[in-house]
CSV table of C-alpha atoms and ligand atoms in Angstrom, one decimal:
chain,number,residue,atom,x,y,z
A,24,UNK,CA,-25.9,-10.7,-10.1
A,25,UNK,CA,-27.6,-8.6,-7.5
A,26,UNK,CA,-28.2,-4.9,-7.9
A,27,UNK,CA,-28.7,-2.2,-5.2
A,28,UNK,CA,-32.3,-2.0,-6.4
A,29,UNK,CA,-32.8,-5.6,-5.5
A,30,UNK,CA,-31.9,-4.6,-1.9
A,31,UNK,CA,-35.0,-2.3,-1.9
A,32,UNK,CA,-33.0,0.8,-1.2
A,33,UNK,CA,-34.9,4.0,-1.8
A,34,UNK,CA,-34.3,6.6,-4.5
A,35,UNK,CA,-32.3,9.2,-2.6
A,36,UNK,CA,-29.9,6.4,-1.5
A,37,UNK,CA,-29.7,4.8,-5.0
A,38,UNK,CA,-28.9,8.2,-6.5
A,39,UNK,CA,-26.0,8.7,-4.0
A,40,UNK,CA,-24.8,5.2,-4.6
A,41,UNK,CA,-24.8,5.7,-8.4
A,42,UNK,CA,-22.9,8.9,-8.0
A,43,UNK,CA,-20.3,7.1,-5.9
A,44,UNK,CA,-19.7,4.9,-8.9
A,45,UNK,CA,-20.8,1.7,-7.3
A,46,UNK,CA,-22.3,-0.7,-9.8
A,47,UNK,CA,-23.3,-3.5,-7.6
A,48,UNK,CA,-23.3,-4.3,-3.9
A,49,UNK,CA,-20.3,-6.1,-2.4
A,50,UNK,CA,-20.8,-9.4,-0.7
A,51,UNK,CA,-21.0,-8.0,2.8
A,52,UNK,CA,-23.5,-5.4,1.6
A,53,UNK,CA,-25.6,-8.0,-0.2
A,54,UNK,CA,-25.8,-10.2,3.0
A,55,UNK,CA,-26.0,-7.5,5.7
A,56,UNK,CA,-28.4,-4.9,4.2
A,57,UNK,CA,-31.6,-7.2,4.2
A,58,UNK,CA,-31.0,-8.2,7.9
A,59,UNK,CA,-30.6,-4.6,9.0
A,60,UNK,CA,-33.7,-3.5,7.2
A,61,UNK,CA,-35.6,-6.3,8.9
A,62,UNK,CA,-34.4,-4.9,12.2
A,63,UNK,CA,-32.3,-7.9,13.2
A,64,UNK,CA,-29.1,-7.9,15.2
A,65,UNK,CA,-26.1,-8.8,13.1
A,66,UNK,CA,-22.6,-10.0,13.8
A,67,UNK,CA,-20.5,-9.6,10.7
A,68,UNK,CA,-16.9,-10.6,10.2
A,69,UNK,CA,-15.6,-8.3,7.5
A,70,UNK,CA,-12.5,-6.3,7.2
A,71,UNK,CA,-11.9,-2.8,5.8
A,72,UNK,CA,-12.0,-2.8,2.1
A,73,UNK,CA,-15.0,-5.2,1.8
A,74,UNK,CA,-17.5,-2.3,1.7
A,75,UNK,CA,-18.6,-2.9,5.3
A,76,UNK,CA,-19.2,0.7,6.1
A,77,UNK,CA,-21.9,1.0,3.4
A,78,UNK,CA,-23.3,-2.3,4.6
A,79,UNK,CA,-24.5,-0.7,7.7
A,80,UNK,CA,-24.7,3.0,6.7
A,81,UNK,CA,-27.1,2.4,3.8
A,82,UNK,CA,-29.8,0.4,5.6
A,83,UNK,CA,-29.5,2.7,8.7
A,84,UNK,CA,-30.2,5.7,6.5
A,85,UNK,CA,-33.1,3.9,4.9
A,86,UNK,CA,-34.6,3.0,8.2
A,87,UNK,CA,-34.3,6.5,9.5
A,88,UNK,CA,-35.5,8.0,6.2
A,89,UNK,CA,-38.7,5.8,6.4
A,90,UNK,CA,-39.4,6.7,10.0
A,91,UNK,CA,-38.6,10.4,10.0
A,92,UNK,CA,-40.5,12.7,12.2
A,93,UNK,CA,-41.0,16.0,10.6
A,94,UNK,CA,-39.2,18.6,12.9
A,95,UNK,CA,-35.8,19.7,11.9
A,96,UNK,CA,-35.1,21.2,15.2
A,97,UNK,CA,-34.9,19.0,18.3
A,98,UNK,CA,-33.7,16.0,16.4
A,99,UNK,CA,-32.8,13.1,18.6
A,100,UNK,CA,-29.9,10.8,18.0
A,101,UNK,CA,-31.4,7.6,16.5
A,102,UNK,CA,-28.2,5.8,15.3
A,103,UNK,CA,-24.9,5.6,17.1
A,104,UNK,CA,-21.7,4.2,15.5
A,105,UNK,CA,-18.9,3.5,17.9
A,106,UNK,CA,-15.5,3.3,16.3
A,107,UNK,CA,-12.1,2.6,18.0
A,108,UNK,CA,-10.0,5.2,16.2
A,109,UNK,CA,-10.5,8.8,15.2
A,110,UNK,CA,-9.4,8.2,11.6
A,111,UNK,CA,-12.0,5.4,11.2
A,112,UNK,CA,-14.7,7.5,12.8
A,113,UNK,CA,-14.0,10.3,10.4
A,114,UNK,CA,-14.1,8.0,7.4
A,115,UNK,CA,-17.4,6.5,8.6
A,116,UNK,CA,-18.9,10.0,8.9
A,117,UNK,CA,-17.7,10.9,5.4
A,118,UNK,CA,-19.5,7.8,4.2
A,119,UNK,CA,-22.8,8.8,6.0
A,120,UNK,CA,-22.5,12.3,4.6
A,121,UNK,CA,-22.0,11.0,1.1
A,122,UNK,CA,-24.8,8.5,1.1
A,123,UNK,CA,-27.3,10.9,2.8
A,124,UNK,CA,-26.8,13.8,0.6
A,125,UNK,CA,-30.3,13.5,-1.0
A,126,UNK,CA,-32.0,13.1,2.3
A,127,UNK,CA,-32.3,15.6,5.1
A,128,UNK,CA,-30.8,13.2,7.6
A,129,UNK,CA,-27.8,14.7,9.5
A,130,UNK,CA,-24.7,13.2,11.1
A,131,UNK,CA,-21.7,14.3,13.0
A,132,UNK,CA,-18.5,12.8,14.4
A,133,UNK,CA,-17.0,13.2,17.8
A,134,UNK,CA,-13.6,12.0,19.0
A,135,UNK,CA,-11.0,12.7,21.6
A,136,UNK,CA,-7.8,14.7,21.1
A,137,UNK,CA,-9.8,17.6,19.6
A,138,UNK,CA,-11.5,20.5,21.2
A,139,UNK,CA,-14.8,19.5,22.7
A,140,UNK,CA,-16.7,22.8,22.4
A,141,UNK,CA,-17.4,22.7,18.7
A,142,UNK,CA,-18.6,19.1,19.1
A,143,UNK,CA,-21.0,20.2,21.8
A,144,UNK,CA,-22.3,23.0,19.6
A,145,UNK,CA,-23.1,20.7,16.8
A,146,UNK,CA,-24.8,18.1,19.1
A,147,UNK,CA,-26.9,20.8,20.7
A,148,UNK,CA,-28.4,21.6,17.3
A,149,UNK,CA,-29.7,18.1,17.0
A,150,UNK,CA,-28.5,15.3,14.7
A,151,UNK,CA,-29.9,11.9,13.6
A,152,UNK,CA,-26.6,9.9,13.4
A,153,UNK,CA,-23.7,10.1,15.7
A,154,UNK,CA,-20.3,8.6,15.0
A,155,UNK,CA,-18.0,8.5,18.1
A,156,UNK,CA,-14.9,7.1,19.7
A,157,UNK,CA,-15.8,5.5,23.1
A,158,UNK,CA,-13.9,7.9,25.5
A,159,UNK,CA,-15.2,11.1,24.0
A,160,UNK,CA,-18.7,9.8,23.7
A,161,UNK,CA,-18.8,8.9,27.5
A,162,UNK,CA,-17.4,12.4,28.3
A,163,UNK,CA,-20.1,14.1,26.3
A,164,UNK,CA,-22.7,11.9,27.9
A,165,UNK,CA,-21.5,12.8,31.3
A,166,UNK,CA,-21.8,16.4,30.4
A,167,UNK,CA,-25.3,15.8,29.4
A,168,UNK,CA,-25.0,16.9,25.8
A,169,UNK,CA,-25.6,13.4,24.4
A,170,UNK,CA,-28.8,11.6,25.0
A,171,UNK,CA,-28.8,7.9,24.0
A,172,UNK,CA,-32.4,7.2,25.1
A,173,UNK,CA,-33.7,7.2,21.5
A,174,UNK,CA,-31.0,5.1,19.9
A,175,UNK,CA,-32.6,2.6,17.5
A,176,UNK,CA,-29.5,1.2,15.9
A,177,UNK,CA,-26.1,0.8,17.6
A,178,UNK,CA,-23.1,-0.2,15.5
A,179,UNK,CA,-19.9,-1.5,17.1
A,180,UNK,CA,-17.3,-1.2,14.3
A,181,UNK,CA,-14.0,-3.0,14.4
A,182,UNK,CA,-15.0,-4.7,17.6
A,183,UNK,CA,-11.8,-6.8,17.8
A,184,UNK,CA,-9.6,-3.7,17.6
A,185,UNK,CA,-11.9,-1.9,20.1
A,186,UNK,CA,-11.2,-4.7,22.6
A,187,UNK,CA,-7.5,-4.9,21.8
A,188,UNK,CA,-7.3,-1.2,22.6
A,189,UNK,CA,-8.8,-1.8,26.0
A,190,UNK,CA,-12.3,-0.4,25.4
A,191,UNK,CA,-14.4,-3.3,26.6
A,192,UNK,CA,-15.8,-1.6,29.7
A,193,UNK,CA,-16.5,1.6,27.8
A,194,UNK,CA,-18.3,-0.4,25.1
A,195,UNK,CA,-20.5,-2.3,27.6
A,196,UNK,CA,-21.3,1.0,29.3
A,197,UNK,CA,-22.3,2.6,26.1
A,198,UNK,CA,-24.5,-0.3,25.3
A,199,UNK,CA,-26.3,0.0,28.6
A,200,UNK,CA,-26.8,3.8,28.2
A,201,UNK,CA,-28.7,3.3,24.9
A,202,UNK,CA,-32.4,2.5,24.9
A,203,UNK,CA,-33.2,-1.2,25.6
A,204,UNK,CA,-35.1,-1.7,22.4
A,205,UNK,CA,-32.3,-1.1,20.0
A,206,UNK,CA,-30.9,-3.1,17.2
A,207,UNK,CA,-27.1,-3.9,17.5
A,208,UNK,CA,-24.8,-4.5,14.6
A,209,UNK,CA,-21.3,-5.7,15.4
A,210,UNK,CA,-18.5,-5.7,12.8
A,211,UNK,CA,-15.2,-7.2,13.4
A,212,UNK,CA,-12.3,-8.1,11.1
A,213,UNK,CA,-11.5,-11.2,13.2
A,214,UNK,CA,-13.7,-13.1,15.6
A,215,UNK,CA,-11.6,-14.0,18.6
A,216,UNK,CA,-13.3,-15.5,21.6
A,217,UNK,CA,-13.6,-12.2,23.5
A,218,UNK,CA,-15.6,-10.7,20.6
A,219,UNK,CA,-17.9,-13.7,20.5
A,220,UNK,CA,-18.3,-13.4,24.2
A,221,UNK,CA,-19.2,-9.7,23.9
A,222,UNK,CA,-21.7,-10.5,21.1
A,223,UNK,CA,-23.2,-13.3,23.3
A,224,UNK,CA,-23.8,-10.9,26.1
A,225,UNK,CA,-25.3,-8.0,24.2
A,226,UNK,CA,-26.8,-9.2,20.9
A,227,UNK,CA,-30.2,-10.7,20.6
A,228,UNK,CA,-30.4,-13.8,18.3
A,229,UNK,CA,-28.0,-12.2,15.8
A,230,UNK,CA,-27.8,-13.1,12.2
A,231,UNK,CA,-24.3,-14.0,11.1
A,232,UNK,CA,-22.5,-12.6,8.1
A,233,UNK,CA,-19.1,-13.8,7.1
A,234,UNK,CA,-16.9,-12.4,4.4
A,235,UNK,CA,-13.7,-14.2,4.4
A,236,UNK,CA,-10.9,-12.1,2.9
A,237,UNK,CA,-8.4,-15.0,3.0
A,238,UNK,CA,-8.5,-16.5,-0.4
A,239,UNK,CA,-9.4,-13.5,-2.5
A,240,UNK,CA,-7.0,-11.1,-0.9
A,241,UNK,CA,-4.2,-13.6,-1.0
A,242,UNK,CA,-4.8,-14.5,-4.6
A,243,UNK,CA,-4.7,-11.1,-6.2
A,244,UNK,CA,-1.4,-10.2,-4.6
A,245,UNK,CA,2.1,-11.3,-5.8
A,246,UNK,CA,3.8,-12.3,-2.6
A,247,UNK,CA,7.6,-12.5,-2.2
A,248,UNK,CA,9.5,-13.7,0.8
A,249,UNK,CA,13.0,-12.7,1.7
A,250,UNK,CA,15.0,-14.6,4.3
A,251,UNK,CA,17.3,-12.0,5.9
A,252,UNK,CA,19.2,-11.6,9.2
A,253,UNK,CA,17.3,-9.3,11.5
A,254,UNK,CA,20.1,-6.6,11.6
A,255,UNK,CA,20.2,-6.5,7.8
A,256,UNK,CA,16.5,-5.8,7.3
A,257,UNK,CA,17.1,-2.1,7.0
A,258,UNK,CA,19.8,-2.6,4.3
A,259,UNK,CA,17.5,-5.0,2.5
A,260,UNK,CA,14.8,-2.4,2.6
A,261,UNK,CA,17.0,0.3,1.2
A,262,UNK,CA,18.3,-2.0,-1.5
A,263,UNK,CA,14.7,-2.9,-2.6
A,264,UNK,CA,13.6,0.8,-2.5
A,265,UNK,CA,16.6,1.7,-4.8
A,266,UNK,CA,16.2,-1.1,-7.2
A,267,UNK,CA,12.8,-2.8,-7.1
A,268,UNK,CA,9.9,-1.4,-5.2
A,269,UNK,CA,8.3,1.7,-6.8
A,270,UNK,CA,5.2,3.7,-6.2
A,271,UNK,CA,3.0,4.1,-3.1
A,272,UNK,CA,3.8,1.7,-0.3
A,273,UNK,CA,2.9,0.8,3.2
A,274,UNK,CA,5.6,-0.6,5.5
A,275,UNK,CA,4.4,-2.5,8.5
A,276,UNK,CA,6.3,-2.8,11.7
A,277,UNK,CA,5.2,-4.5,14.9
A,278,UNK,CA,6.1,-1.7,17.4
A,279,UNK,CA,6.1,2.1,17.4
A,280,UNK,CA,9.8,2.0,18.2
A,281,UNK,CA,10.4,0.1,15.0
A,282,UNK,CA,8.3,2.6,13.1
A,283,UNK,CA,10.3,5.6,14.4
A,284,UNK,CA,13.6,3.9,13.8
A,285,UNK,CA,12.8,3.0,10.2
A,286,UNK,CA,11.3,6.4,9.5
A,287,UNK,CA,14.5,8.2,10.6
A,288,UNK,CA,16.7,5.9,8.5
A,289,UNK,CA,14.6,6.3,5.4
A,290,UNK,CA,14.4,10.1,5.8
A,291,UNK,CA,18.2,10.2,6.2
A,292,UNK,CA,18.4,8.4,2.9
A,293,UNK,CA,16.3,11.0,1.1
A,294,UNK,CA,12.9,9.2,1.0
A,295,UNK,CA,9.6,11.0,1.5
A,296,UNK,CA,8.1,9.2,4.4
A,297,UNK,CA,5.1,9.5,6.7
A,298,UNK,CA,4.4,7.4,9.8
A,299,UNK,CA,1.5,6.3,11.8
A,300,UNK,CA,1.4,4.9,15.3
A,301,UNK,CA,-0.7,5.1,18.5
A,302,UNK,CA,1.4,7.8,20.1
A,303,UNK,CA,0.9,10.4,17.5
A,304,UNK,CA,-1.6,13.2,18.1
A,305,UNK,CA,-4.8,13.4,16.1
A,306,UNK,CA,-3.4,16.3,14.1
A,307,UNK,CA,-0.1,14.5,13.3
A,308,UNK,CA,-2.0,11.5,12.1
A,309,UNK,CA,-4.4,13.4,10.0
A,310,UNK,CA,-1.6,15.4,8.4
A,311,UNK,CA,0.4,12.3,7.7
A,312,UNK,CA,-2.5,10.7,6.0
A,313,UNK,CA,-3.3,13.7,4.0
A,314,UNK,CA,0.3,14.1,2.8
A,315,UNK,CA,0.4,10.4,1.8
A,316,UNK,CA,-2.9,10.6,0.0
A,317,UNK,CA,-1.8,13.8,-1.8
A,318,UNK,CA,1.3,12.2,-3.0
A,319,UNK,CA,3.7,14.4,-0.9
A,320,UNK,CA,5.1,11.2,0.5
A,321,UNK,CA,5.0,7.7,-1.1
A,322,UNK,CA,6.1,5.7,1.9
A,323,UNK,CA,3.9,5.2,4.9
A,324,UNK,CA,5.2,3.3,7.9
A,325,UNK,CA,2.7,2.0,10.4
A,326,UNK,CA,1.9,-0.5,13.1
A,327,UNK,CA,-1.0,-2.8,12.5
A,328,UNK,CA,-3.2,-1.2,15.1
A,329,UNK,CA,-2.6,2.3,13.8
A,330,UNK,CA,-3.1,1.3,10.2
A,331,UNK,CA,-6.3,-0.8,10.7
A,332,UNK,CA,-9.4,0.6,9.3
A,333,UNK,CA,-7.7,3.4,7.4
A,334,UNK,CA,-8.9,3.5,3.8
A,335,UNK,CA,-5.8,3.8,1.7
A,336,UNK,CA,-6.3,2.8,-1.9
A,337,UNK,CA,-4.1,2.3,-4.8
A,338,UNK,CA,-1.1,0.9,-2.9
A,339,UNK,CA,1.5,-0.6,-5.2
A,340,UNK,CA,3.2,-2.5,-2.5
A,341,UNK,CA,3.1,-3.6,1.1
A,342,UNK,CA,6.3,-4.4,2.9
A,343,UNK,CA,6.1,-6.7,6.0
A,344,UNK,CA,9.3,-5.4,7.6
A,345,UNK,CA,8.4,-7.6,10.6
A,346,UNK,CA,6.4,-10.8,10.1
A,347,UNK,CA,3.1,-10.6,12.1
A,348,UNK,CA,2.7,-13.3,14.7
A,349,UNK,CA,-1.0,-13.6,14.0
A,350,UNK,CA,-1.5,-15.1,10.5
A,351,UNK,CA,-4.8,-13.2,9.8
A,352,UNK,CA,-2.8,-9.9,10.2
A,353,UNK,CA,-0.7,-11.0,7.3
A,354,UNK,CA,-3.8,-11.4,5.2
A,355,UNK,CA,-5.1,-8.0,6.3
A,356,UNK,CA,-1.8,-6.3,5.5
A,357,UNK,CA,-1.4,-7.7,2.0
A,358,UNK,CA,-5.1,-7.1,1.3
A,359,UNK,CA,-4.3,-3.4,1.2
A,360,UNK,CA,-2.6,-3.8,-2.1
A,361,UNK,CA,-4.1,-5.4,-5.2
A,362,UNK,CA,-7.5,-4.1,-4.4
A,363,UNK,CA,-10.4,-4.1,-6.8
A,364,UNK,CA,-8.7,-6.2,-9.4
A,365,UNK,CA,-5.5,-4.2,-9.5
A,366,UNK,CA,-2.4,-6.3,-9.1
A,367,UNK,CA,-0.4,-5.6,-6.0
A,368,UNK,CA,2.9,-6.8,-4.6
A,369,UNK,CA,3.9,-7.8,-1.1
A,370,UNK,CA,7.4,-8.2,0.3
A,371,UNK,CA,8.0,-10.0,3.5
A,372,UNK,CA,11.3,-9.9,5.5
A,373,UNK,CA,11.7,-13.0,7.6
A,374,UNK,CA,14.5,-13.4,10.1
A,375,UNK,CA,15.4,-16.6,11.8
A,376,UNK,CA,13.1,-16.0,14.8
A,377,UNK,CA,10.1,-15.4,12.5
A,378,UNK,CA,10.2,-18.6,10.5
A,379,UNK,CA,7.5,-20.2,12.5
A,380,UNK,CA,5.1,-17.3,11.7
A,381,UNK,CA,5.6,-17.9,8.0
A,382,UNK,CA,4.6,-21.5,8.5
A,383,UNK,CA,1.3,-20.6,10.2
A,384,UNK,CA,0.6,-17.9,7.5
A,385,UNK,CA,1.1,-20.4,4.7
A,386,UNK,CA,-1.3,-22.8,6.4
A,387,UNK,CA,-3.9,-20.0,6.6
A,388,UNK,CA,-3.6,-18.9,3.0
A,389,UNK,CA,-3.0,-22.4,1.8
A,390,UNK,CA,-0.1,-21.6,-0.4
A,391,UNK,CA,3.6,-21.3,-0.3
A,392,UNK,CA,4.9,-17.8,-0.5
A,393,UNK,CA,7.6,-17.6,-3.3
A,394,UNK,CA,11.1,-17.1,-1.9
A,395,UNK,CA,13.4,-14.6,-3.4
A,396,UNK,CA,16.9,-15.7,-2.7
A,397,UNK,CA,18.7,-13.4,-5.1
A,398,UNK,CA,19.5,-10.5,-2.8
A,399,UNK,CA,22.6,-9.2,-1.1
A,400,UNK,CA,21.7,-10.1,2.5
A,401,UNK,CA,20.8,-13.8,2.6
A,402,UNK,CA,20.1,-15.6,5.8
A,403,UNK,CA,22.2,-18.6,6.6
A,404,UNK,CA,19.5,-21.4,6.6
A,405,UNK,CA,21.0,-22.8,9.8
A,406,UNK,CA,21.0,-19.4,11.5
A,407,UNK,CA,19.6,-19.6,15.0
A,408,UNK,CA,17.2,-16.9,16.2
A,409,UNK,CA,19.1,-14.0,17.7
A,410,UNK,CA,18.6,-13.2,21.4
A,411,UNK,CA,16.9,-9.8,21.9
A,412,UNK,CA,19.4,-7.8,23.8
A,413,UNK,CA,17.8,-4.4,23.6
A,414,UNK,CA,14.9,-2.7,25.3
A,415,UNK,CA,12.2,-1.7,23.0
A,416,UNK,CA,9.1,-3.7,22.0
A,417,UNK,CA,10.4,-7.1,22.8
A,418,UNK,CA,8.8,-7.4,26.2
A,419,UNK,CA,5.5,-6.6,24.6
A,420,UNK,CA,6.1,-9.2,21.9
A,421,UNK,CA,2.8,-11.0,22.4
A,422,UNK,CA,0.9,-7.8,21.9
A,423,UNK,CA,-0.8,-8.1,25.3
A,424,UNK,CA,-0.9,-5.2,27.6
A,425,UNK,CA,-0.2,-5.7,31.3
A,426,UNK,CA,-2.7,-4.2,33.7
A,427,UNK,CA,-0.1,-1.7,34.8
A,428,UNK,CA,0.6,-0.6,31.2
A,429,UNK,CA,-3.1,-0.3,30.5
A,430,UNK,CA,-3.5,2.0,33.5
A,431,UNK,CA,-0.7,4.2,32.4
A,432,UNK,CA,-2.3,4.1,28.9
A,433,UNK,CA,1.1,3.3,27.5
A,434,UNK,CA,1.0,2.2,23.9
A,435,UNK,CA,3.3,-0.1,22.1
A,436,UNK,CA,1.4,0.3,18.8
B,507,AMP,P1,-15.0,-0.1,3.6
B,507,AMP,O1,-14.8,-1.6,3.6
B,507,AMP,O2,-16.3,0.3,4.1
B,507,AMP,O3,-13.8,0.6,4.2
B,507,AMP,O4,-15.0,0.3,2.0
B,507,AMP,C1,-13.9,0.2,1.2
B,507,AMP,C2,-14.0,1.0,-0.1
B,507,AMP,O5,-15.0,0.4,-1.0
B,507,AMP,C3,-14.5,2.4,0.1
B,507,AMP,O6,-13.6,3.3,-0.5
B,507,AMP,C4,-15.9,2.5,-0.5
B,507,AMP,O7,-16.2,3.7,-1.0
B,507,AMP,C5,-15.8,1.4,-1.5
B,507,AMP,N1,-17.1,0.7,-1.8
B,507,AMP,C6,-18.1,0.5,-0.9
B,507,AMP,N2,-19.1,-0.2,-1.5
B,507,AMP,C7,-18.8,-0.3,-2.7
B,507,AMP,C8,-19.5,-1.0,-3.9
B,507,AMP,N3,-20.7,-1.6,-3.8
B,507,AMP,N4,-18.9,-0.9,-5.1
B,507,AMP,C9,-17.6,-0.4,-5.2
B,507,AMP,N5,-17.0,0.2,-4.2
B,507,AMP,C10,-17.5,0.2,-3.0
């Protein structure tokens, strides 16, 4: 088995790694770190939970450490990590801070929705590594407080999510603002065509790294499937919370309307709930996450986009209140429980109109999900899909945003 020493990381990094309690590199680290150290461009498909952050953070720190110019003041930004969400950006920065603690390399994180002045102050002092969300980065660049001329490594993290959130033009612009001679590392949980296309336009003969979560994630989780009429899902959820599902759990819904509705119902029933979707302010989201991590609430309800990239460990259960229409999303969701050898549980609620999704999910994971038919709200096997009569998320069902809604920055997630 490979060790971190075999990856030729230097002492200050090895010390920080040991203190983090990592015994050996993960697959994505083993494969990515050598390429990054060689200065190559890399396109890596790896989801959160695979150790991908360290896969780019460690070799970047090593490269910067080896090529340090002495002065402490007047530091120039040498590495830029672009992340679609604030939460993810904060987590990446925490990783850099942790791994760099025995070096004098410095990093900071900037994101929108927070006051810009303190961010400007830190940037003016000079840092080596900048982690940023696209909008705020461009703002700061416009104000001339960020100079990207000296960037040696650019990381685009969660590229698929970045494009889903409509950041394609920002990302291309950021790439052009950086020095020409840079190395680019692109990380993405999935590799849809538009991500490949972006990679083709900006990466130079990239090395490919693929860490498939499919089999491993799906294997370590006990999955149960409940067929239930759509209007009875809330009752089924309450029934399971009372009788079966205990501990920390994440409940996924497709739309923010669904998240809000379920949150209100669960709170009315005395549960300690937090929620997470794209309309919440930065502070709301951070507070919700903190309360969940502290154990003040044991139920977190979220949309896929809002929950992506957030590092929540030790989940006892994942509930798919709505079945995702993209099968990879199912794998990502259930991959959040049963991590690192712990056994986890997933519960999926399937109504008549979602049966087809189950079929494609089972094809992807190459196994049948066990059906739990012993529950009070069974679905008549012959039931036809119900017609959507209400407003809400249904018109955005495919998860595509219209030009108009993009302009208005309306979010369904
Ligand atoms: P990430 O995929 O970067 O979000 O990382 C997921 C989690 O794995 C984080 O909590 C890391 O601290 C942890 N981690 C990263 N690398 C390793 C490793 N080599 N061994 C054990 N845990 C790790």
